[in-house]
PDB file of C-alpha atoms in Angstrom:
ATOM      1  CA  MET M  26      12.723   6.856   5.622  1.00 54.00           C
ATOM      2  CA  THR M  27       9.373   5.942   7.098  1.00 69.00           C
ATOM      3  CA  TYR M  28       6.169   6.697   5.223  1.00 85.00           C
ATOM      4  CA  PHE M  29       3.946   6.473   8.289  1.00 92.00           C
ATOM      5  CA  LYS M  30       3.320   9.129  10.902  1.00 95.00           C
ATOM      6  CA  LYS M  31       1.759   8.817  14.318  1.00 95.00           C
ATOM      7  CA  ALA M  32      -1.271  10.880  15.294  1.00 96.00           C
ATOM      8  CA  GLU M  33       0.792  13.103  17.595  1.00 97.00           C
ATOM      9  CA  TRP M  34       3.038  14.161  14.703  1.00 97.00           C
ATOM     10  CA  VAL M  35      -0.026  15.156  12.658  1.00 97.00           C
ATOM     11  CA  LEU M  36      -1.650  16.901  15.632  1.00 98.00           C
ATOM     12  CA  GLU M  37       1.388  19.146  16.062  1.00 97.00           C
ATOM     13  CA  ARG M  38       1.128  20.238  12.433  1.00 96.00           C
ATOM     14  CA  LEU M  39      -2.587  20.937  12.065  1.00 96.00           C
ATOM     15  CA  GLY M  40      -3.042  24.115  10.058  1.00 93.00           C
ATOM     16  CA  GLU M  41       0.622  24.296   9.064  1.00 94.00           C
ATOM     17  CA  ASP M  42       1.325  25.755   5.627  1.00 94.00           C
ATOM     18  CA  GLY M  43       2.540  23.287   3.039  1.00 94.00           C
ATOM     19  CA  ILE M  44       0.748  20.280   4.534  1.00 97.00           C
ATOM     20  CA  VAL M  45      -2.549  18.922   3.216  1.00 98.00           C
ATOM     21  CA  ILE M  46      -4.499  16.247   5.093  1.00 98.00           C
ATOM     22  CA  VAL M  47      -6.736  13.979   3.040  1.00 98.00           C
ATOM     23  CA  ASP M  48      -9.517  11.711   4.318  1.00 98.00           C
ATOM     24  CA  THR M  49      -9.961   8.727   1.976  1.00 98.00           C
ATOM     25  CA  ARG M  50     -12.377   6.558   3.959  1.00 98.00           C
ATOM     26  CA  TYR M  51     -14.473   4.353   1.677  1.00 97.00           C
ATOM     27  CA  ALA M  52     -16.590   1.198   1.887  1.00 94.00           C
ATOM     28  CA  LEU M  53     -16.613  -1.105  -1.138  1.00 87.00           C
ATOM     29  CA  ASN M  54     -20.175  -2.213  -0.359  1.00 87.00           C
ATOM     30  CA  ASP M  55     -21.476   1.366   0.050  1.00 90.00           C
ATOM     31  CA  SER M  56     -19.810   3.977  -2.138  1.00 89.00           C
ATOM     32  CA  GLU M  57     -21.342   6.898  -0.198  1.00 93.00           C
ATOM     33  CA  ALA M  58     -20.416   5.650   3.277  1.00 95.00           C
ATOM     34  CA  GLY M  59     -17.045   7.388   3.344  1.00 96.00           C
ATOM     35  CA  ARG M  60     -18.512  10.756   2.442  1.00 96.00           C
ATOM     36  CA  ARG M  61     -21.164  10.355   5.142  1.00 97.00           C
ATOM     37  CA  VAL M  62     -18.718   9.560   7.919  1.00 98.00           C
ATOM     38  CA  TYR M  63     -16.467  12.406   6.773  1.00 98.00           C
ATOM     39  CA  ALA M  64     -19.404  14.811   7.126  1.00 98.00           C
ATOM     40  CA  GLU M  65     -20.041  13.487  10.629  1.00 98.00           C
ATOM     41  CA  SER M  66     -16.450  13.740  11.852  1.00 98.00           C
ATOM     42  CA  HIS M  67     -12.944  14.161  10.437  1.00 98.00           C
ATOM     43  CA  ILE M  68      -9.524  15.551  11.298  1.00 98.00           C
ATOM     44  CA  PRO M  69      -9.738  19.356  11.370  1.00 98.00           C
ATOM     45  CA  GLY M  70      -8.778  20.838   8.024  1.00 98.00           C
ATOM     46  CA  ALA M  71      -8.890  17.515   6.174  1.00 98.00           C
ATOM     47  CA  TYR M  72     -10.293  17.364   2.663  1.00 98.00           C
ATOM     48  CA  TYR M  73     -12.217  14.339   1.424  1.00 98.00           C
ATOM     49  CA  LEU M  74     -11.353  12.366  -1.710  1.00 98.00           C
ATOM     50  CA  ASP M  75     -13.583   9.534  -2.824  1.00 95.00           C
ATOM     51  CA  LEU M  76     -12.258   6.299  -4.335  1.00 97.00           C
ATOM     52  CA  SER M  77     -15.054   6.052  -6.906  1.00 94.00           C
ATOM     53  CA  HIS M  78     -15.270   9.689  -8.011  1.00 94.00           C
ATOM     54  CA  ASP M  79     -11.878  11.253  -7.305  1.00 97.00           C
ATOM     55  CA  LEU M  80      -9.333   8.437  -7.206  1.00 98.00           C
ATOM     56  CA  SER M  81     -10.763   6.361 -10.077  1.00 97.00           C
ATOM     57  CA  GLY M  82     -12.017   6.972 -13.585  1.00 96.00           C
ATOM     58  CA  PRO M  83     -15.392   5.845 -14.964  1.00 94.00           C
ATOM     59  CA  LYS M  84     -15.902   2.121 -15.376  1.00 92.00           C
ATOM     60  CA  ARG M  85     -16.344   0.707 -18.885  1.00 88.00           C
ATOM     61  CA  PRO M  86     -19.471  -1.364 -19.610  1.00 88.00           C
ATOM     62  CA  ASP M  87     -17.350  -4.337 -20.758  1.00 84.00           C
ATOM     63  CA  GLY M  88     -15.321  -4.344 -17.549  1.00 81.00           C
ATOM     64  CA  GLN M  89     -12.053  -3.541 -19.318  1.00 84.00           C
ATOM     65  CA  GLY M  90      -9.824  -1.497 -17.042  1.00 88.00           C
ATOM     66  CA  GLY M  91     -11.345  -3.076 -13.957  1.00 93.00           C
ATOM     67  CA  ARG M  92     -13.667  -1.911 -11.197  1.00 95.00           C
ATOM     68  CA  HIS M  93     -11.525   1.103 -10.287  1.00 96.00           C
ATOM     69  CA  PRO M  94      -9.795   2.315 -13.459  1.00 97.00           C
ATOM     70  CA  LEU M  95      -7.109   4.935 -13.081  1.00 97.00           C
ATOM     71  CA  PRO M  96      -8.426   8.502 -13.318  1.00 97.00           C
ATOM     72  CA  GLU M  97      -7.571  10.679 -16.289  1.00 97.00           C
ATOM     73  CA  PRO M  98      -4.376  12.515 -15.233  1.00 97.00           C
ATOM     74  CA  LYS M  99      -5.574  16.047 -15.970  1.00 97.00           C
ATOM     75  CA  GLU M 100      -8.807  15.459 -14.072  1.00 97.00           C
ATOM     76  CA  LEU M 101      -6.909  14.048 -11.109  1.00 97.00           C
ATOM     77  CA  ALA M 102      -4.505  16.997 -11.223  1.00 97.00           C
ATOM     78  CA  ALA M 103      -7.442  19.419 -11.122  1.00 96.00           C
ATOM     79  CA  VAL M 104      -8.853  17.633  -8.063  1.00 97.00           C
ATOM     80  CA  LEU M 105      -5.475  17.812  -6.333  1.00 97.00           C
ATOM     81  CA  GLY M 106      -5.109  21.504  -7.069  1.00 97.00           C
ATOM     82  CA  ARG M 107      -8.555  22.249  -5.628  1.00 97.00           C
ATOM     83  CA  ILE M 108      -7.518  20.802  -2.277  1.00 98.00           C
ATOM     84  CA  GLY M 109      -4.173  22.569  -2.237  1.00 97.00           C
ATOM     85  CA  ILE M 110      -1.816  19.820  -3.407  1.00 97.00           C
ATOM     86  CA  GLY M 111       0.965  21.105  -5.635  1.00 96.00           C
ATOM     87  CA  LYS M 112       3.969  19.209  -6.949  1.00 96.00           C
ATOM     88  CA  ASN M 113       5.927  19.549  -3.677  1.00 96.00           C
ATOM     89  CA  THR M 114       3.166  19.702  -1.063  1.00 97.00           C
ATOM     90  CA  THR M 115       3.492  17.377   1.937  1.00 97.00           C
ATOM     91  CA  VAL M 116       0.430  15.117   2.114  1.00 98.00           C
ATOM     92  CA  VAL M 117      -0.951  13.118   5.031  1.00 98.00           C
ATOM     93  CA  ALA M 118      -3.584  10.552   4.010  1.00 98.00           C
ATOM     94  CA  TYR M 119      -5.787   8.410   6.212  1.00 98.00           C
ATOM     95  CA  ASP M 120      -8.708   6.021   6.038  1.00 98.00           C
ATOM     96  CA  ASP M 121     -10.317   3.372   8.220  1.00 96.00           C
ATOM     97  CA  GLN M 122      -9.629   0.499   5.823  1.00 95.00           C
ATOM     98  CA  GLY M 123      -6.204  -0.419   7.159  1.00 95.00           C
ATOM     99  CA  GLY M 124      -4.420   2.057   4.911  1.00 96.00           C
ATOM    100  CA  ALA M 125      -5.571   0.612   1.571  1.00 97.00           C
ATOM    101  CA  MET M 126      -7.414   3.718   0.343  1.00 98.00           C
ATOM    102  CA  ALA M 127      -4.726   6.063   1.636  1.00 98.00           C
ATOM    103  CA  SER M 128      -2.121   3.953  -0.177  1.00 98.00           C
ATOM    104  CA  ARG M 129      -4.127   4.286  -3.398  1.00 98.00           C
ATOM    105  CA  LEU M 130      -3.869   8.080  -3.094  1.00 98.00           C
ATOM    106  CA  ARG M 131      -0.178   7.826  -2.294  1.00 98.00           C
ATOM    107  CA  TRP M 132       0.439   5.674  -5.373  1.00 98.00           C
ATOM    108  CA  LEU M 133      -1.602   7.993  -7.621  1.00 98.00           C
ATOM    109  CA  LEU M 134       0.446  10.952  -6.421  1.00 98.00           C
ATOM    110  CA  LYS M 135       3.644   9.137  -7.345  1.00 98.00           C
ATOM    111  CA  TRP M 136       2.209   8.124 -10.730  1.00 98.00           C
ATOM    112  CA  ILE M 137       1.100  11.647 -11.609  1.00 98.00           C
ATOM    113  CA  GLY M 138       4.462  13.213 -10.793  1.00 98.00           C
ATOM    114  CA  HIS M 139       4.117  14.531  -7.256  1.00 97.00           C
ATOM    115  CA  ASP M 140       7.569  15.126  -5.758  1.00 96.00           C
ATOM    116  CA  GLY M 141       6.665  15.992  -2.165  1.00 96.00           C
ATOM    117  CA  GLN M 142       6.485  13.712   0.840  1.00 96.00           C
ATOM    118  CA  VAL M 143       3.379  11.566   1.348  1.00 97.00           C
ATOM    119  CA  PHE M 144       2.652   9.998   4.716  1.00 97.00           C
ATOM    120  CA  LEU M 145      -0.029   7.614   5.918  1.00 97.00           C
ATOM    121  CA  LEU M 146      -1.530   8.222   9.345  1.00 97.00           C
ATOM    122  CA  GLU M 147      -0.636   5.255  11.544  1.00 95.00           C
ATOM    123  CA  GLY M 148      -3.832   3.766  12.968  1.00 95.00           C
ATOM    124  CA  GLY M 149      -6.132   5.681  10.628  1.00 96.00           C
ATOM    125  CA  PHE M 150      -9.040   7.787  11.802  1.00 97.00           C
ATOM    126  CA  ALA M 151     -10.040   5.234  14.437  1.00 96.00           C
ATOM    127  CA  GLY M 152      -6.626   5.627  16.060  1.00 95.00           C
ATOM    128  CA  TRP M 153      -6.949   9.402  15.922  1.00 97.00           C
ATOM    129  CA  GLN M 154     -10.296   9.232  17.709  1.00 97.00           C
ATOM    130  CA  ALA M 155      -9.062   6.689  20.253  1.00 95.00           C
ATOM    131  CA  ALA M 156      -6.265   9.077  21.193  1.00 96.00           C
ATOM    132  CA  GLY M 157      -8.860  11.761  21.960  1.00 97.00           C
ATOM    133  CA  HIS M 158      -7.587  14.180  19.346  1.00 98.00           C
ATOM    134  CA  PRO M 159      -9.888  16.933  18.007  1.00 98.00           C
ATOM    135  CA  VAL M 160     -12.340  16.315  15.187  1.00 98.00           C
ATOM    136  CA  SER M 161     -14.431  18.604  13.019  1.00 98.00           C
ATOM    137  CA  THR M 162     -17.554  18.644  10.871  1.00 98.00           C
ATOM    138  CA  GLU M 163     -16.411  21.689   8.887  1.00 97.00           C
ATOM    139  CA  THR M 164     -15.494  21.214   5.231  1.00 96.00           C
ATOM    140  CA  PRO M 165     -12.493  23.381   4.317  1.00 97.00           C
ATOM    141  CA  ALA M 166     -12.889  25.827   1.438  1.00 96.00           C
ATOM    142  CA  PRO M 167     -11.267  24.966  -1.906  1.00 95.00           C
ATOM    143  CA  ALA M 168      -7.661  26.063  -2.116  1.00 95.00           C
ATOM    144  CA  GLU M 169      -6.804  29.100  -4.197  1.00 92.00           C
ATOM    145  CA  GLY M 170      -3.809  29.643  -6.415  1.00 90.00           C
ATOM    146  CA  VAL M 171      -2.639  26.020  -6.446  1.00 94.00           C
ATOM    147  CA  SER M 172      -2.192  24.147  -9.700  1.00 92.00           C
ATOM    148  CA  PHE M 173      -0.777  20.718 -10.447  1.00 95.00           C
ATOM    149  CA  GLU M 174       0.793  19.981 -13.818  1.00 94.00           C
ATOM    150  CA  PRO M 175       0.809  16.199 -14.259  1.00 96.00           C
ATOM    151  CA  GLU M 176       3.973  14.414 -15.352  1.00 97.00           C
ATOM    152  CA  VAL M 177       2.701  10.873 -15.695  1.00 98.00           C
ATOM    153  CA  ARG M 178       5.104   8.056 -14.814  1.00 98.00           C
ATOM    154  CA  ASN M 179       3.672   5.196 -16.844  1.00 96.00           C
ATOM    155  CA  GLU M 180       6.813   3.152 -16.206  1.00 97.00           C
ATOM    156  CA  LEU M 181       5.172   2.345 -12.855  1.00 98.00           C
ATOM    157  CA  LEU M 182       2.400   0.435 -14.665  1.00 97.00           C
ATOM    158  CA  VAL M 183       1.805  -2.661 -16.733  1.00 98.00           C
ATOM    159  CA  THR M 184      -1.207  -3.374 -18.926  1.00 97.00           C
ATOM    160  CA  GLN M 185      -3.186  -6.575 -19.306  1.00 97.00           C
ATOM    161  CA  ALA M 186      -1.357  -7.312 -22.576  1.00 97.00           C
ATOM    162  CA  GLU M 187       2.017  -6.804 -20.894  1.00 98.00           C
ATOM    163  CA  VAL M 188       1.062  -9.167 -18.075  1.00 98.00           C
ATOM    164  CA  LYS M 189       0.152 -11.832 -20.648  1.00 97.00           C
ATOM    165  CA  GLU M 190       3.566 -11.450 -22.268  1.00 97.00           C
ATOM    166  CA  ARG M 191       5.307 -11.912 -18.940  1.00 96.00           C
ATOM    167  CA  ILE M 192       3.576 -15.065 -17.659  1.00 96.00           C
ATOM    168  CA  GLY M 193       6.292 -17.660 -17.073  1.00 93.00           C
ATOM    169  CA  ARG M 194       9.082 -15.272 -18.059  1.00 96.00           C
ATOM    170  CA  LYS M 195      12.308 -15.631 -16.115  1.00 96.00           C
ATOM    171  CA  GLY M 196      13.063 -12.554 -14.041  1.00 96.00           C
ATOM    172  CA  THR M 197       9.419 -11.492 -13.627  1.00 98.00           C
ATOM    173  CA  VAL M 198       7.338 -12.295 -10.540  1.00 98.00           C
ATOM    174  CA  LEU M 199       3.580 -11.750 -10.260  1.00 98.00           C
ATOM    175  CA  ILE M 200       2.220 -11.067  -6.764  1.00 98.00           C
ATOM    176  CA  ASP M 201      -1.492 -11.429  -5.985  1.00 98.00           C
ATOM    177  CA  SER M 202      -2.356  -9.221  -2.997  1.00 98.00           C
ATOM    178  CA  ARG M 203      -5.808 -10.648  -2.206  1.00 98.00           C
ATOM    179  CA  GLU M 204      -6.748 -12.963   0.647  1.00 97.00           C
ATOM    180  CA  ALA M 205      -5.795 -16.601   0.101  1.00 97.00           C
ATOM    181  CA  PRO M 206      -9.343 -17.965  -0.509  1.00 97.00           C
ATOM    182  CA  ARG M 207      -9.834 -15.530  -3.401  1.00 97.00           C
ATOM    183  CA  TYR M 208      -6.372 -16.284  -4.743  1.00 98.00           C
ATOM    184  CA  ARG M 209      -7.131 -20.012  -4.678  1.00 97.00           C
ATOM    185  CA  GLY M 210     -10.486 -19.471  -6.383  1.00 96.00           C
ATOM    186  CA  GLU M 211     -12.538 -20.806  -3.464  1.00 96.00           C
ATOM    187  CA  VAL M 212     -14.651 -17.636  -3.364  1.00 96.00           C
ATOM    188  CA  GLU M 213     -15.122 -14.671  -5.664  1.00 95.00           C
ATOM    189  CA  PRO M 214     -17.659 -12.120  -4.431  1.00 93.00           C
ATOM    190  CA  LEU M 215     -16.960  -9.359  -6.955  1.00 91.00           C
ATOM    191  CA  ASP M 216     -15.447 -10.425 -10.270  1.00 93.00           C
ATOM    192  CA  PRO M 217     -16.515 -12.634 -13.223  1.00 92.00           C
ATOM    193  CA  ALA M 218     -14.137 -15.547 -12.537  1.00 95.00           C
ATOM    194  CA  ALA M 219     -12.491 -17.093  -9.477  1.00 97.00           C
ATOM    195  CA  GLY M 220      -8.785 -17.802  -9.202  1.00 97.00           C
ATOM    196  CA  HIS M 221      -5.572 -16.003 -10.065  1.00 98.00           C
ATOM    197  CA  ILE M 222      -3.239 -15.208 -12.943  1.00 98.00           C
ATOM    198  CA  PRO M 223      -1.164 -18.315 -13.723  1.00 97.00           C
ATOM    199  CA  GLY M 224       2.226 -18.241 -12.041  1.00 96.00           C
ATOM    200  CA  ALA M 225       1.301 -15.566  -9.495  1.00 98.00           C
ATOM    201  CA  ILE M 226       2.311 -16.027  -5.861  1.00 98.00           C
ATOM    202  CA  ASN M 227       0.087 -14.885  -3.000  1.00 98.00           C
ATOM    203  CA  ARG M 228       1.124 -12.242  -0.484  1.00 98.00           C
ATOM    204  CA  PHE M 229      -1.964 -10.822   1.237  1.00 98.00           C
ATOM    205  CA  TRP M 230      -1.488  -7.068   1.537  1.00 98.00           C
ATOM    206  CA  ASN M 231      -2.752  -6.853   5.120  1.00 97.00           C
ATOM    207  CA  GLU M 232       0.075  -9.091   6.299  1.00 97.00           C
ATOM    208  CA  GLY M 233       2.285  -6.037   5.843  1.00 97.00           C
ATOM    209  CA  LYS M 234       1.045  -4.948   9.280  1.00 95.00           C
ATOM    210  CA  ARG M 235       1.599  -6.301  12.761  1.00 94.00           C
ATOM    211  CA  ALA M 236      -1.114  -7.693  15.038  1.00 92.00           C
ATOM    212  CA  ASP M 237      -1.628  -4.244  16.591  1.00 90.00           C
ATOM    213  CA  GLY M 238      -2.266  -2.690  13.161  1.00 89.00           C
ATOM    214  CA  THR M 239       1.044  -0.832  12.863  1.00 91.00           C
ATOM    215  CA  TRP M 240       3.053  -1.230   9.682  1.00 94.00           C
ATOM    216  CA  LYS M 241       6.008  -3.601   9.649  1.00 95.00           C
ATOM    217  CA  SER M 242       9.563  -2.346   9.367  1.00 95.00           C
ATOM    218  CA  PRO M 243      11.538  -2.627   6.104  1.00 95.00           C
ATOM    219  CA  GLU M 244      13.293  -5.680   7.542  1.00 97.00           C
ATOM    220  CA  GLU M 245       9.981  -7.338   8.417  1.00 97.00           C
ATOM    221  CA  GLN M 246       8.624  -6.532   4.955  1.00 97.00           C
ATOM    222  CA  ALA M 247      11.697  -8.143   3.418  1.00 97.00           C
ATOM    223  CA  GLU M 248      10.886 -11.353   5.320  1.00 98.00           C
ATOM    224  CA  ARG M 249       7.455 -11.439   3.647  1.00 97.00           C
ATOM    225  CA  PHE M 250       9.119 -11.459   0.241  1.00 98.00           C
ATOM    226  CA  ALA M 251      12.016 -13.774   1.084  1.00 97.00           C
ATOM    227  CA  GLY M 252      13.204 -15.763  -1.904  1.00 95.00           C
ATOM    228  CA  LEU M 253      12.559 -13.026  -4.447  1.00 97.00           C
ATOM    229  CA  SER M 254      15.518 -11.418  -6.160  1.00 96.00           C
ATOM    230  CA  ARG M 255      15.916  -7.651  -6.014  1.00 94.00           C
ATOM    231  CA  ASP M 256      16.913  -7.910  -9.679  1.00 93.00           C
ATOM    232  CA  ASP M 257      13.470  -9.244 -10.593  1.00 96.00           C
ATOM    233  CA  GLU M 258      10.683  -7.242 -12.148  1.00 98.00           C
ATOM    234  CA  ILE M 259       7.845  -7.471  -9.613  1.00 98.00           C
ATOM    235  CA  ILE M 260       4.271  -6.989 -10.851  1.00 98.00           C
ATOM    236  CA  VAL M 261       1.660  -6.521  -8.138  1.00 98.00           C
ATOM    237  CA  TYR M 262      -2.103  -6.842  -8.493  1.00 98.00           C
ATOM    238  CA  CYS M 263      -5.203  -7.343  -6.355  1.00 98.00           C
ATOM    239  CA  GLY M 264      -8.932  -7.187  -7.119  1.00 97.00           C
ATOM    240  CA  SER M 265      -9.121  -3.715  -8.641  1.00 97.00           C
ATOM    241  CA  GLY M 266      -5.759  -2.016  -8.161  1.00 97.00           C
ATOM    242  CA  VAL M 267      -6.386  -0.594  -4.675  1.00 98.00           C
ATOM    243  CA  THR M 268      -5.119  -3.062  -2.060  1.00 98.00           C
ATOM    244  CA  ALA M 269      -2.154  -3.911  -4.290  1.00 98.00           C
ATOM    245  CA  THR M 270      -0.701  -0.480  -3.543  1.00 98.00           C
ATOM    246  CA  PRO M 271       0.276  -1.242   0.089  1.00 97.00           C
ATOM    247  CA  ASN M 272       2.229  -4.223  -1.255  1.00 98.00           C
ATOM    248  CA  VAL M 273       3.911  -2.011  -3.866  1.00 98.00           C
ATOM    249  CA  PHE M 274       5.188   0.254  -1.103  1.00 97.00           C
ATOM    250  CA  ALA M 275       6.075  -2.671   1.172  1.00 97.00           C
ATOM    251  CA  LEU M 276       8.254  -4.097  -1.595  1.00 98.00           C
ATOM    252  CA  GLU M 277       9.934  -0.738  -2.103  1.00 96.00           C
ATOM    253  CA  GLU M 278      10.512  -0.432   1.640  1.00 95.00           C
ATOM    254  CA  ALA M 279      12.117  -3.903   1.508  1.00 96.00           C
ATOM    255  CA  GLY M 280      14.576  -2.734  -1.134  1.00 96.00           C
ATOM    256  CA  PHE M 281      12.937  -3.835  -4.385  1.00 97.00           C
ATOM    257  CA  ARG M 282      13.263  -1.156  -7.057  1.00 94.00           C
ATOM    258  CA  ASN M 283      11.600  -2.605 -10.160  1.00 97.00           C
ATOM    259  CA  VAL M 284       8.057  -2.804  -8.804  1.00 98.00           C
ATOM    260  CA  LYS M 285       5.065  -2.198 -11.074  1.00 98.00           C
ATOM    261  CA  LEU M 286       1.314  -2.106 -10.569  1.00 98.00           C
ATOM    262  CA  TYR M 287      -1.168  -3.942 -12.766  1.00 98.00           C
ATOM    263  CA  ALA M 288      -3.805  -1.297 -12.154  1.00 97.00           C
ATOM    264  CA  GLY M 289      -6.770  -3.140 -13.685  1.00 97.00           C
ATOM    265  CA  SER M 290      -5.835  -6.192 -11.612  1.00 98.00           C
ATOM    266  CA  TRP M 291      -8.065  -9.264 -11.337  1.00 98.00           C
ATOM    267  CA  SER M 292     -11.241  -7.352 -12.235  1.00 97.00           C
ATOM    268  CA  ASP M 293      -9.650  -6.379 -15.563  1.00 97.00           C
ATOM    269  CA  TRP M 294      -8.056  -9.783 -16.171  1.00 98.00           C
ATOM    270  CA  SER M 295     -11.245 -11.734 -15.463  1.00 96.00           C
ATOM    271  CA  SER M 296     -13.325  -9.476 -17.735  1.00 95.00           C
ATOM    272  CA  ARG M 297     -11.857 -11.377 -20.706  1.00 95.00           C
ATOM    273  CA  PRO M 298     -13.099 -15.019 -20.678  1.00 95.00           C
ATOM    274  CA  GLU M 299     -10.198 -16.118 -22.874  1.00 96.00           C
ATOM    275  CA  ASN M 300      -7.592 -15.125 -20.264  1.00 97.00           C
ATOM    276  CA  PRO M 301      -6.096 -18.135 -18.463  1.00 97.00           C
ATOM    277  CA  VAL M 302      -7.031 -18.701 -14.819  1.00 97.00           C
ATOM    278  CA  ALA M 303      -5.258 -20.813 -12.186  1.00 97.00           C
ATOM    279  CA  THR M 304      -6.692 -22.121  -8.917  1.00 95.00           C
ATOM    280  CA  SER M 305      -3.811 -24.165  -7.530  1.00 81.00           C
ATOM    281  CA  GLU M 306      -1.433 -23.049  -4.786  1.00 74.00           C
ATOM    282  CA  GLU M 307       1.692 -21.108  -5.730  1.00 69.00           C
TER     283      GLU M 307
END
């Protein structure tokens, strides 16, 4: 089953009952940019969810939990209900960040117990516009009569302490989803220390797409993770638990079934100076 839909598929279903479209555009260097561009133009009927306010919880002063901590489940469930997402609603998510923000929403839905289908819009909003499809400036009214009772699936997660326990353990593989220079510790624009968790291998999340921006097939994703055993426990992280999520789904598409997210990721790990840091190649 594919988790990506082309713009034409979405266009044919605009306004259809049981489908909710969510705009998740967001700029890490300007937390209000996504909301501004949504107000200027979005897919008709789409609701907006913000990475900082809707798809993350409040940051702790000591940095524990990372730059984008997971939201409190009941608060997230209330947000979902307000935009019409129930346990079995079909969701179409899009952004203009290559699918990273939309994948964060998709992962949160899985974590909180959503059982419906969740699709990412192939090509994002830019592709929608390039195809000449209609846009709107109208914000849809809050949904009525929709509630979401969370059933949290914490087996999809690992904590910082659990990552420490697993370093060097046979049968566990750590995957760092950031760009190679950050993985190697050559640059670190956001977090307290440069480098990666010892033993982690590097698989940049954006390499899950082809040169034209479309997502790779399950077979192509499997090639990215060649050499890993499908019996392994795979722990995926990035800078703050956002861009790791496309890799989580790429691994699942490739047939890996024991895939977990370290949600705090490098921003959580590097907040503790005593945590070990590596800068060598995998």
